[in-house]
JSON list of C-alpha atoms in Angstrom, two decimals:
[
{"chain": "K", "resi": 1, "resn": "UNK", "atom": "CA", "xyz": [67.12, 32.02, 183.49]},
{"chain": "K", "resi": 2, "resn": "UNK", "atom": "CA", "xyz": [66.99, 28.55, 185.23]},
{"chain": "K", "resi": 3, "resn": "UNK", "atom": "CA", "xyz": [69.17, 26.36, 184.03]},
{"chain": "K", "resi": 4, "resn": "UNK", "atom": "CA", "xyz": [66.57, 23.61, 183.78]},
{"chain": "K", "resi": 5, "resn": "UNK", "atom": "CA", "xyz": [65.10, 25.95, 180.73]},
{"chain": "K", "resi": 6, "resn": "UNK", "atom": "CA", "xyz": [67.73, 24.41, 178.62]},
{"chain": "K", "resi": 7, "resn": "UNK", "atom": "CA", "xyz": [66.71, 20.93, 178.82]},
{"chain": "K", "resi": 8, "resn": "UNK", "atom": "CA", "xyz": [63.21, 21.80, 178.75]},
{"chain": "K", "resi": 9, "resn": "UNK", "atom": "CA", "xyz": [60.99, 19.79, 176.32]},
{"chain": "K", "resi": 10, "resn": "UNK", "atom": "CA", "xyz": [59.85, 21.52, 172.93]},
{"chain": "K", "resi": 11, "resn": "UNK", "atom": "CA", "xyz": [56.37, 21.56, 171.43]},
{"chain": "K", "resi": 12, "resn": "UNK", "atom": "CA", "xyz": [55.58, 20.25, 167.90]},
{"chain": "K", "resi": 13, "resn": "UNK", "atom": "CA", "xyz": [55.11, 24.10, 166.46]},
{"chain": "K", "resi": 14, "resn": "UNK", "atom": "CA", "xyz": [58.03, 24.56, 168.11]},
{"chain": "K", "resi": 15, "resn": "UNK", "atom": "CA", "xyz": [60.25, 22.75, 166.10]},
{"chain": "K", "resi": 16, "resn": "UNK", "atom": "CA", "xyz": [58.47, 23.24, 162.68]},
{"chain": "K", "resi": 17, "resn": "UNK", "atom": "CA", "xyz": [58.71, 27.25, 163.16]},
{"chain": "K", "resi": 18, "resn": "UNK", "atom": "CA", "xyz": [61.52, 29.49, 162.03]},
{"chain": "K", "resi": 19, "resn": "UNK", "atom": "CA", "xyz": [62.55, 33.03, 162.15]},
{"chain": "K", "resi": 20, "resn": "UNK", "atom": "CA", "xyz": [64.70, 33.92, 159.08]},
{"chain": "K", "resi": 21, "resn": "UNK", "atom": "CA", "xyz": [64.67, 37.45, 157.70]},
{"chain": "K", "resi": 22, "resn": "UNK", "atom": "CA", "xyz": [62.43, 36.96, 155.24]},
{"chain": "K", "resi": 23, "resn": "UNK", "atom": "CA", "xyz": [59.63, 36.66, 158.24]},
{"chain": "K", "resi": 24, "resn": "UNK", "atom": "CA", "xyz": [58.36, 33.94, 160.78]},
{"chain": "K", "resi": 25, "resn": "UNK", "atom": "CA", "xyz": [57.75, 30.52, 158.75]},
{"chain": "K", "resi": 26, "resn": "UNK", "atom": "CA", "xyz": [55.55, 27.58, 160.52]},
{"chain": "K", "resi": 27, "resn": "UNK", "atom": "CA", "xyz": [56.92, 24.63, 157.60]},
{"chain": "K", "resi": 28, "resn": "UNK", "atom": "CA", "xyz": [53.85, 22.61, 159.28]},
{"chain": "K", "resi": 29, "resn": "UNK", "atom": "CA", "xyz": [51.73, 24.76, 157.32]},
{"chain": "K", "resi": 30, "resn": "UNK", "atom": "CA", "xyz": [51.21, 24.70, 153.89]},
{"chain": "K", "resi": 31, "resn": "UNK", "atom": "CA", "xyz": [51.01, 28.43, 152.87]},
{"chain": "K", "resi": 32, "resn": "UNK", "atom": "CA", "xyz": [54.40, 28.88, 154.82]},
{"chain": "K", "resi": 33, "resn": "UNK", "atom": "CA", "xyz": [55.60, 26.00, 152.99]},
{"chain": "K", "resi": 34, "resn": "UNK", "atom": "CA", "xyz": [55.01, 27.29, 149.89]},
{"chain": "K", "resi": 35, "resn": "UNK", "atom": "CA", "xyz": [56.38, 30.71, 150.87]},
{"chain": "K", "resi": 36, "resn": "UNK", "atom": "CA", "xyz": [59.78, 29.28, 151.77]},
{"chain": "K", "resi": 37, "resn": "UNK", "atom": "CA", "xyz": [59.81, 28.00, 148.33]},
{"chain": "K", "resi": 38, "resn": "UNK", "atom": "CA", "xyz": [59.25, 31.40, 146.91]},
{"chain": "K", "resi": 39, "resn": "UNK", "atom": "CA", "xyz": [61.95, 33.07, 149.04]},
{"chain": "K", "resi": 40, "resn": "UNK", "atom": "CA", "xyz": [64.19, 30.05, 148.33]},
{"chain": "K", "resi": 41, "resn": "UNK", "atom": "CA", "xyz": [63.49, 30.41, 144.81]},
{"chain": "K", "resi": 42, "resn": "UNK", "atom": "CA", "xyz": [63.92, 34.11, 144.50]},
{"chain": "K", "resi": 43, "resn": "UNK", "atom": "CA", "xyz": [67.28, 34.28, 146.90]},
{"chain": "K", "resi": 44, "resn": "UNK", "atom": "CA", "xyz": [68.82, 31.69, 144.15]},
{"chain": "K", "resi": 45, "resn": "UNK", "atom": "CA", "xyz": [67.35, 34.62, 140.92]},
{"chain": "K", "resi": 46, "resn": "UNK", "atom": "CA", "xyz": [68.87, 37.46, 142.55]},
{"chain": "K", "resi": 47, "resn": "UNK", "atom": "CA", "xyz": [72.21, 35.06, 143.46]},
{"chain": "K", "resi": 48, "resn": "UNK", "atom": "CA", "xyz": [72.49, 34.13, 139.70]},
{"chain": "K", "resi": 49, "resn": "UNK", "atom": "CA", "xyz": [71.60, 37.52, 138.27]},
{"chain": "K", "resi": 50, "resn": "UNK", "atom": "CA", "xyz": [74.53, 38.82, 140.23]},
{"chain": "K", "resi": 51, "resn": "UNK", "atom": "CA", "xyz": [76.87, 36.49, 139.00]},
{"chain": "K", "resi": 52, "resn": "UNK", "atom": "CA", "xyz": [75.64, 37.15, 135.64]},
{"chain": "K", "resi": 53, "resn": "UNK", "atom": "CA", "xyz": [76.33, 40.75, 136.60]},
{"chain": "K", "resi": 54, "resn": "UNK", "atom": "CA", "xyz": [80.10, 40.16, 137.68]},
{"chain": "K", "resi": 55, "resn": "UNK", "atom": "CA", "xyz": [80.71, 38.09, 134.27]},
{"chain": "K", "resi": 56, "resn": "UNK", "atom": "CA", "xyz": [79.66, 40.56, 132.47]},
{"chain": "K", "resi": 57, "resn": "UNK", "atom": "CA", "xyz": [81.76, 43.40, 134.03]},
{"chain": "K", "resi": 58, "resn": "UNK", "atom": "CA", "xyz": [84.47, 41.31, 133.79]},
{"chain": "K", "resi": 59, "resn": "UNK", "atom": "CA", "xyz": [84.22, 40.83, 130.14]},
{"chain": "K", "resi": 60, "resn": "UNK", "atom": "CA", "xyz": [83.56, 44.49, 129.36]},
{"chain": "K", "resi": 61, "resn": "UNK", "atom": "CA", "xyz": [85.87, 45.17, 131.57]},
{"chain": "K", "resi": 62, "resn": "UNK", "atom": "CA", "xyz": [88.54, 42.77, 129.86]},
{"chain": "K", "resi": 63, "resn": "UNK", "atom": "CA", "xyz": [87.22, 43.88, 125.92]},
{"chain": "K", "resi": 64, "resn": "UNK", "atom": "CA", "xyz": [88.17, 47.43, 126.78]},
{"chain": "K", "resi": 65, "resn": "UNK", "atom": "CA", "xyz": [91.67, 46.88, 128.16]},
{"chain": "K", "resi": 66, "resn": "UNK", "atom": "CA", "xyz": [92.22, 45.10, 124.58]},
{"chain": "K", "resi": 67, "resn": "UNK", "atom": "CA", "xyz": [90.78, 48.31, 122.21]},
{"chain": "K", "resi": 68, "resn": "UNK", "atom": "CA", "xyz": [93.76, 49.35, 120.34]},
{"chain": "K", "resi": 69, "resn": "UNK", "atom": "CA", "xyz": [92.31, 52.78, 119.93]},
{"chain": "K", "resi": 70, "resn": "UNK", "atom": "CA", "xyz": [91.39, 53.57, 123.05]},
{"chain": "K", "resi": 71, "resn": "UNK", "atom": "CA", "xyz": [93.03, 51.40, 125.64]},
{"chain": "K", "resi": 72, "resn": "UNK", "atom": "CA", "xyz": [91.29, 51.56, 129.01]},
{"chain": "K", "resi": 73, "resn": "UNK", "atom": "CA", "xyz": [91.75, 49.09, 132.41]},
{"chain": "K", "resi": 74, "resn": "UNK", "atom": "CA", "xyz": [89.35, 50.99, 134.64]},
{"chain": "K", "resi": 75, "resn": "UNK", "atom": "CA", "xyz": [86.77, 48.91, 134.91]},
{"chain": "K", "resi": 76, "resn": "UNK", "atom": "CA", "xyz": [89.01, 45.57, 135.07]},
{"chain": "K", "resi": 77, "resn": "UNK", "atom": "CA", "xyz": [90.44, 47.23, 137.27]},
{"chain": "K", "resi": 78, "resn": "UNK", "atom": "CA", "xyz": [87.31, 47.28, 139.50]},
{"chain": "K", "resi": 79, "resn": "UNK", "atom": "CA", "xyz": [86.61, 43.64, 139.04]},
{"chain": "K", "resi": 80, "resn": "UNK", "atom": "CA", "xyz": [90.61, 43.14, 140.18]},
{"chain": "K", "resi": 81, "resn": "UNK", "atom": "CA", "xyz": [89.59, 45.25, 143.54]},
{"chain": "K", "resi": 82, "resn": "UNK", "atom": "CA", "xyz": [86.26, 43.32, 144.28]},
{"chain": "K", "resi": 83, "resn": "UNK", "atom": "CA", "xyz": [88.86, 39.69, 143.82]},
{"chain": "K", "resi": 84, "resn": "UNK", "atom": "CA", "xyz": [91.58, 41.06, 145.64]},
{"chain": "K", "resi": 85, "resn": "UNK", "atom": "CA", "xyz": [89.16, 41.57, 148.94]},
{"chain": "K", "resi": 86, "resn": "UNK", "atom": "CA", "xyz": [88.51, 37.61, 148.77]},
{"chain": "K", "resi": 87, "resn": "UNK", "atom": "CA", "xyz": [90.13, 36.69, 152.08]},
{"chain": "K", "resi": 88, "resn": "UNK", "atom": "CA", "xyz": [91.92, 33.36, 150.90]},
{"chain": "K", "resi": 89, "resn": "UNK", "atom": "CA", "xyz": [93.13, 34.64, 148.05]},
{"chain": "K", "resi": 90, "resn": "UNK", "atom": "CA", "xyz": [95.27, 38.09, 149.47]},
{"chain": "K", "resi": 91, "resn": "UNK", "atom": "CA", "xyz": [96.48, 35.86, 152.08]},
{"chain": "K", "resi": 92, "resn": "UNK", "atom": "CA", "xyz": [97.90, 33.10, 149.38]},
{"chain": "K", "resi": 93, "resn": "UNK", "atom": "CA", "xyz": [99.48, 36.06, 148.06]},
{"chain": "K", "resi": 94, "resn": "UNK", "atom": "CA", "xyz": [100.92, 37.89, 151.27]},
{"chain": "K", "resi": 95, "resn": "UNK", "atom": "CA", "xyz": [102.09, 34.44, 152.46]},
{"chain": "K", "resi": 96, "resn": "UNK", "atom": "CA", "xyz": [104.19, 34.59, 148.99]},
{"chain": "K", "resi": 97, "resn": "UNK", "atom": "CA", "xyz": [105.47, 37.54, 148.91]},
{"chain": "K", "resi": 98, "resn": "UNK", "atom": "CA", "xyz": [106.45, 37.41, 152.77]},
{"chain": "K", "resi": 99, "resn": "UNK", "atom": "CA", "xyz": [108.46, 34.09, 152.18]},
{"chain": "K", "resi": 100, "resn": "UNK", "atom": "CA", "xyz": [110.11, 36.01, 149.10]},
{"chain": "K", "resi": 101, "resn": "UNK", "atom": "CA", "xyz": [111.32, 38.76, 150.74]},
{"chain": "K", "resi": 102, "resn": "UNK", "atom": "CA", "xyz": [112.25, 36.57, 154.21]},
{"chain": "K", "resi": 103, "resn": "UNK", "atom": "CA", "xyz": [115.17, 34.74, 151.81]},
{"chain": "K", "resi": 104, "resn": "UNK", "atom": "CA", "xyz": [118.76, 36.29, 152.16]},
{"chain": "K", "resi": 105, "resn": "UNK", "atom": "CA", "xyz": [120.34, 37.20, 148.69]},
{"chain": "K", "resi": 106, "resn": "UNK", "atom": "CA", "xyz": [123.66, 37.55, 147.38]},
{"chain": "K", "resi": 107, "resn": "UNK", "atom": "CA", "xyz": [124.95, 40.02, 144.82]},
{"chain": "K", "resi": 108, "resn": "UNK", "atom": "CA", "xyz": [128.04, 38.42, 142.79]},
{"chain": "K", "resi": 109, "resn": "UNK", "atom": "CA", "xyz": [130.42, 39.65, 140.76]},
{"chain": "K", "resi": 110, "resn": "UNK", "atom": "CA", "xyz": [131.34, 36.73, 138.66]},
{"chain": "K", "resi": 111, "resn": "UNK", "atom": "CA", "xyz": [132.15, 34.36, 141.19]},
{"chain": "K", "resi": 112, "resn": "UNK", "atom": "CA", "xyz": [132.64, 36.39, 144.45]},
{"chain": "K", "resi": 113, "resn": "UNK", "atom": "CA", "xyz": [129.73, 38.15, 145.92]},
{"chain": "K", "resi": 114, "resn": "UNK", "atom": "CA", "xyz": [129.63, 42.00, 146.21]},
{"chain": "K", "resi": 115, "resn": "UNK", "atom": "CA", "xyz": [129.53, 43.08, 149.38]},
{"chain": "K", "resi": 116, "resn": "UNK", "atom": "CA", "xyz": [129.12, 46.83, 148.51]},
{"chain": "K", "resi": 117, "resn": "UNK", "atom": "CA", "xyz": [126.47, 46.21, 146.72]},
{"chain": "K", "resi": 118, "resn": "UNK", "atom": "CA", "xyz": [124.34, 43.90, 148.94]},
{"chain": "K", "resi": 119, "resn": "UNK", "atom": "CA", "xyz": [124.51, 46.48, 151.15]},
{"chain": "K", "resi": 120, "resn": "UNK", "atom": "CA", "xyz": [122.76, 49.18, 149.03]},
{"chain": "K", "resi": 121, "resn": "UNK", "atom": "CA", "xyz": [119.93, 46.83, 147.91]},
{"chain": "K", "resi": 122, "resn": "UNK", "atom": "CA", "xyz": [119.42, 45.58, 151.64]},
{"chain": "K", "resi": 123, "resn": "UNK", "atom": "CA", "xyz": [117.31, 48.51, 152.42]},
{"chain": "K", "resi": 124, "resn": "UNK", "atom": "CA", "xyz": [113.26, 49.39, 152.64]},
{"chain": "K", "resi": 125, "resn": "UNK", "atom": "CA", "xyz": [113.37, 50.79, 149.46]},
{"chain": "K", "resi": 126, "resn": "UNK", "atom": "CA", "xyz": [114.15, 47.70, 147.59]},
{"chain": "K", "resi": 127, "resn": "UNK", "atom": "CA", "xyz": [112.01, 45.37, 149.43]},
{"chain": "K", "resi": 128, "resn": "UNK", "atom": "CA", "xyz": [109.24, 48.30, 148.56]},
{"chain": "K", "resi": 129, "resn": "UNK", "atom": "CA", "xyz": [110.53, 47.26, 145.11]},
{"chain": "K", "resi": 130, "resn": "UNK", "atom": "CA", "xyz": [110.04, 43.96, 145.66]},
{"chain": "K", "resi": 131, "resn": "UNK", "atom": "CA", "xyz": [106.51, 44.49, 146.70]},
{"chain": "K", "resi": 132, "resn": "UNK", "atom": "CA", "xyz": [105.50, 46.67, 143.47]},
{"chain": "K", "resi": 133, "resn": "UNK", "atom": "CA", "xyz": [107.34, 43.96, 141.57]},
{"chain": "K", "resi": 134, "resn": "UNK", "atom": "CA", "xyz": [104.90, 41.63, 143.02]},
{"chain": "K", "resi": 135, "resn": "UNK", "atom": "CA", "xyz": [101.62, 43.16, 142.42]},
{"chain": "K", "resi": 136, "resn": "UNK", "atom": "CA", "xyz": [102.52, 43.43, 138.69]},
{"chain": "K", "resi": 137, "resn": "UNK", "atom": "CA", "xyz": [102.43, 39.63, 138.68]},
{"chain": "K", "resi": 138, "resn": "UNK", "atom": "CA", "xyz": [98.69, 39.84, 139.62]},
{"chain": "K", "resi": 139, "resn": "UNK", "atom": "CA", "xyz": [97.60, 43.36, 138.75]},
{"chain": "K", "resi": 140, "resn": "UNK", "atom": "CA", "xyz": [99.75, 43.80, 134.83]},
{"chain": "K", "resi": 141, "resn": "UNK", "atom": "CA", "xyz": [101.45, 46.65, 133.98]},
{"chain": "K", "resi": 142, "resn": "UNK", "atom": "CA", "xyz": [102.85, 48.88, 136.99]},
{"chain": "K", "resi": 143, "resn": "UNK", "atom": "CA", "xyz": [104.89, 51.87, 136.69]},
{"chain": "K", "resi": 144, "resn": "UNK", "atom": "CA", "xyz": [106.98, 53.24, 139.95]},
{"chain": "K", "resi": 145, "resn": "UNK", "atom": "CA", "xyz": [108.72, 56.18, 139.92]},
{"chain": "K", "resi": 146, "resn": "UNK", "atom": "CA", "xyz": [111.73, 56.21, 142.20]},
{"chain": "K", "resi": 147, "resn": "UNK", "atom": "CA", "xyz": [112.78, 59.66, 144.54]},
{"chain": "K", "resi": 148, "resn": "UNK", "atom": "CA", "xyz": [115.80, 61.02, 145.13]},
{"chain": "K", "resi": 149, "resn": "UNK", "atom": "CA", "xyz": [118.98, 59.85, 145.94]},
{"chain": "K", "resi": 150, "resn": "UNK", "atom": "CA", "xyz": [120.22, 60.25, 149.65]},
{"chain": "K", "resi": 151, "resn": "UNK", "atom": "CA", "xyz": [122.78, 58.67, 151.64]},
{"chain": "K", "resi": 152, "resn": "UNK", "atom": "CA", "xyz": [122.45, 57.15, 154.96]},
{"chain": "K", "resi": 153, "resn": "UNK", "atom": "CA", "xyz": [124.31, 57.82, 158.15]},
{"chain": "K", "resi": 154, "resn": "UNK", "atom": "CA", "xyz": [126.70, 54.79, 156.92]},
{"chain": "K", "resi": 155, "resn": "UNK", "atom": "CA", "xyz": [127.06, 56.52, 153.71]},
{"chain": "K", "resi": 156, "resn": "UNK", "atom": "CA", "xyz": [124.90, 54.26, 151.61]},
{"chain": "K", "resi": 157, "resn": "UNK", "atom": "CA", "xyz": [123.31, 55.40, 148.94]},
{"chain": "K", "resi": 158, "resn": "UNK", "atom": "CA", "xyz": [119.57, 54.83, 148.63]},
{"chain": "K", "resi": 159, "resn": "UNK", "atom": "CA", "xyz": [116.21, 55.96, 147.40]},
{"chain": "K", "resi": 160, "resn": "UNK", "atom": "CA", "xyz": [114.31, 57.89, 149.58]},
{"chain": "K", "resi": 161, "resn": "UNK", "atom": "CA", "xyz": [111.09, 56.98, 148.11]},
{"chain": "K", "resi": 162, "resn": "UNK", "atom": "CA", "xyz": [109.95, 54.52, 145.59]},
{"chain": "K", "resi": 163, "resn": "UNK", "atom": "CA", "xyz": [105.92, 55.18, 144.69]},
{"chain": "K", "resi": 164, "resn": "UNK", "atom": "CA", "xyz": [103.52, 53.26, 142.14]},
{"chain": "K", "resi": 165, "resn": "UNK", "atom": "CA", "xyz": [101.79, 55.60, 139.46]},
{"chain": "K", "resi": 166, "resn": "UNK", "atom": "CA", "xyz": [98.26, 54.94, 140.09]},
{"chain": "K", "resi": 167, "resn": "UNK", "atom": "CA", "xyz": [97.89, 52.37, 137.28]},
{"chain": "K", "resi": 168, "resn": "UNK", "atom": "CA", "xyz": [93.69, 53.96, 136.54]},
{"chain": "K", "resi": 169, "resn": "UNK", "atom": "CA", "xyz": [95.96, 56.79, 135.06]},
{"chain": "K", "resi": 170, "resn": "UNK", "atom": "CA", "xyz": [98.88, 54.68, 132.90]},
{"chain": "K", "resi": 171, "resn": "UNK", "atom": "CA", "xyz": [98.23, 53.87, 129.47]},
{"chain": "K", "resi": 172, "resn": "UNK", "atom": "CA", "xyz": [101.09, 51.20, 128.87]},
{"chain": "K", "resi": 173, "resn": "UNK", "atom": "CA", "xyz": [99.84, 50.42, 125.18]},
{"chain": "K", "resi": 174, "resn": "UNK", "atom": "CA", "xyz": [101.19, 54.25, 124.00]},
{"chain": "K", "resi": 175, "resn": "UNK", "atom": "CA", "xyz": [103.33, 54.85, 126.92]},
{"chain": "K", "resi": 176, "resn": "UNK", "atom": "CA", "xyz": [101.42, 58.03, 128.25]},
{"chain": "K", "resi": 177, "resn": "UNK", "atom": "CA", "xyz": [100.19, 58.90, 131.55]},
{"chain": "K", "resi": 178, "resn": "UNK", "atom": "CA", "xyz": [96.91, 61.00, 131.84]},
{"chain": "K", "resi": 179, "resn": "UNK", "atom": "CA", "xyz": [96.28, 63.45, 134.07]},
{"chain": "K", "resi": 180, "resn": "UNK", "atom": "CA", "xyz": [92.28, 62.42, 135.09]},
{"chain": "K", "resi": 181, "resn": "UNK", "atom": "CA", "xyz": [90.70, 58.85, 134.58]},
{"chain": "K", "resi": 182, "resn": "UNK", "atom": "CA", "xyz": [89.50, 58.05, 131.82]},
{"chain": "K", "resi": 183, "resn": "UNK", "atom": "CA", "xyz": [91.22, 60.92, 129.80]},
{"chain": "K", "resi": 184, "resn": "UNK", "atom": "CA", "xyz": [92.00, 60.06, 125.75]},
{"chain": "K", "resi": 185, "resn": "UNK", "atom": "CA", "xyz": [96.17, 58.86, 125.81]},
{"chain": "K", "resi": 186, "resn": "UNK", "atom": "CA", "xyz": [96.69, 61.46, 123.57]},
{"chain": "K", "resi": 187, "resn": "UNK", "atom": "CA", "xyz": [96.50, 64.06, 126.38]},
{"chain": "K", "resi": 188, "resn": "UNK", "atom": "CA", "xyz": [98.76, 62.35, 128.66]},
{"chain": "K", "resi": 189, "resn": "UNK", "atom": "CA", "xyz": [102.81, 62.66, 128.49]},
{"chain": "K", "resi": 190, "resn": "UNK", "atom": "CA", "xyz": [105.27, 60.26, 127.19]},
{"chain": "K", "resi": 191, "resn": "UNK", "atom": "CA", "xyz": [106.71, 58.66, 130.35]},
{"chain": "K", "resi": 192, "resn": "UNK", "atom": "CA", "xyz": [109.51, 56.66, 128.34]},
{"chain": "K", "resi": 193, "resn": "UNK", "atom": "CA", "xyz": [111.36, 59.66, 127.18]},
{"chain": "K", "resi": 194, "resn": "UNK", "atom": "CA", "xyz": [113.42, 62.00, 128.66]},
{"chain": "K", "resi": 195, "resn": "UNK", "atom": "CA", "xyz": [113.24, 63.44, 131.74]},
{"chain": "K", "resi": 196, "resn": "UNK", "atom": "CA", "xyz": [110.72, 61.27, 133.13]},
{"chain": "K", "resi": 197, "resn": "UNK", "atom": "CA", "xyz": [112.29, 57.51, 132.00]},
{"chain": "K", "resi": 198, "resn": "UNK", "atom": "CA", "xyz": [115.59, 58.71, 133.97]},
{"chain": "K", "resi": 199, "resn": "UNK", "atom": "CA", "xyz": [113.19, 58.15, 137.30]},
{"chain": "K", "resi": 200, "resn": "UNK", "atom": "CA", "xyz": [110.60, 55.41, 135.90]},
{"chain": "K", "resi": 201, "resn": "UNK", "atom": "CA", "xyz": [110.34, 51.49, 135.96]},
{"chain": "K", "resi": 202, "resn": "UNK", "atom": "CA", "xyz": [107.76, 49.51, 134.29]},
{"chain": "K", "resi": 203, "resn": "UNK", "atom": "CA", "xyz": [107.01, 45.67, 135.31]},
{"chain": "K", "resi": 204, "resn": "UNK", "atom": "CA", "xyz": [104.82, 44.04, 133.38]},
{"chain": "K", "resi": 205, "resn": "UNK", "atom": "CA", "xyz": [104.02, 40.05, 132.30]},
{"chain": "K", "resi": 206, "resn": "UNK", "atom": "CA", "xyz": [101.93, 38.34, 130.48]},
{"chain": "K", "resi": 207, "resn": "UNK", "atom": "CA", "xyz": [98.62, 39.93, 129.55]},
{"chain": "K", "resi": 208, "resn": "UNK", "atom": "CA", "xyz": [96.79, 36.28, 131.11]},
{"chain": "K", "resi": 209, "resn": "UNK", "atom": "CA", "xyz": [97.40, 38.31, 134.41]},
{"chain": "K", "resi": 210, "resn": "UNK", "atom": "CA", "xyz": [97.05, 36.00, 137.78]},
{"chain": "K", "resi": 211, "resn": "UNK", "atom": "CA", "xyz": [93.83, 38.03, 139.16]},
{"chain": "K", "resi": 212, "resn": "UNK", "atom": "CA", "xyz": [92.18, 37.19, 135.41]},
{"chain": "K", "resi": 213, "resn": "UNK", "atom": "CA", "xyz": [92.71, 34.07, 135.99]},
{"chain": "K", "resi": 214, "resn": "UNK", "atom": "CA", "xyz": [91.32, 33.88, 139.19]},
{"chain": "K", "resi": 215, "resn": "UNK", "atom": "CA", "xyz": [87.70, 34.71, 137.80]}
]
């Protein structure tokens, strides 16, 4: 291409014309004119049907979680993905939690610090803690289920996992998890009794959870 094609002067239809998806529009006509209005017109229906659509999920969504028979987050639970993919928003977040966990700590012991024990919470598996603890601030109830005890090559002792029940399968209001989404809590086992609460940890806030009130 010369380079003399960028300066080059443009016609009238030129500059009136557009490609847009919807199809080649000349705005100097009046039948594309009114055609552009259509589109225009029918973009904004299908924009505000689908926000319409996302309210209403929302608040189905929200009315379930708060049956007292039959308890069930799943489908807030799909609005909370759908927020948590908004770019601004898990960064806010990250950028929180990541300044959190960058802070030293001390462990005291009335007014001297405990070395011993800073030592066995200064380890992955409590800043995986801290993580879980985190998302319960946005997401609402989480259970986490820590693994075995092992001790390191110092001779620490430590968790060698720490995992998040899948929360689409905790039913918090009766304290049972199911085995498939969606199940009725009476099917699922009681997680706060014996042998299971000797292994389990439950964080949970206020039921105005952060990702609610993002929507």
């Amino acid at each position: 291409m010369n380079i003399t094609d960028f300066f080059r002067r443009q016609t009238a239809s030129e500059l009136t014309t557009a490609d847009t998806p919807y199809g080649r529009f000349d705005l100097a006509k009046k039948a594309d004119a009114r055609r552009v209005k259509a589109v225009i017109a029918e973009v904004q229906r299908q924009a505000e049907s689908l926000t319409r659509q996302e309210i209403d999920s929302w608040r189905s969504g929200w009315q379930q979680a708060l049956d007292v028979e039959n308890p069930s987050r799943l489908r807030l639970y799909n609005v909370y993905r759908d927020v948590e993919v908004d770019g601004h928003l898990s960064g806010a977040i990250g950028q929180i939690n990541g300044f959190v966990k960058a802070r030293s700590f001390k462990i005291m012991f009335g007014e001297k610090e405990d070395e011993e024990a800073r030592r066995i919470f200064d380890r992955t598996w409590f800043k995986t803690l801290v993580d879980l603890y985190f998302s319960a601030r946005y997401w609402g109830h989480t259970l986490i289920q820590l693994g075995d005890v092992v001790f390191t090559e110092g001779g620490v002792p430590a968790y060698d996992s720490v995992l998040l029940i899948p929360r689409r399968h905790v039913i918090p209001e009766y304290g049972r998890v199911v085995a498939e989404q969606g199940d009725d809590w009476r099917k699922g086992i009681e997680y706060r009794r014996p042998p299971f609460s000797d292994w389990l940890m439950e964080f949970f806030f206020s039921e105005v959870l952060r990702l609610n009130s993002c929507l």
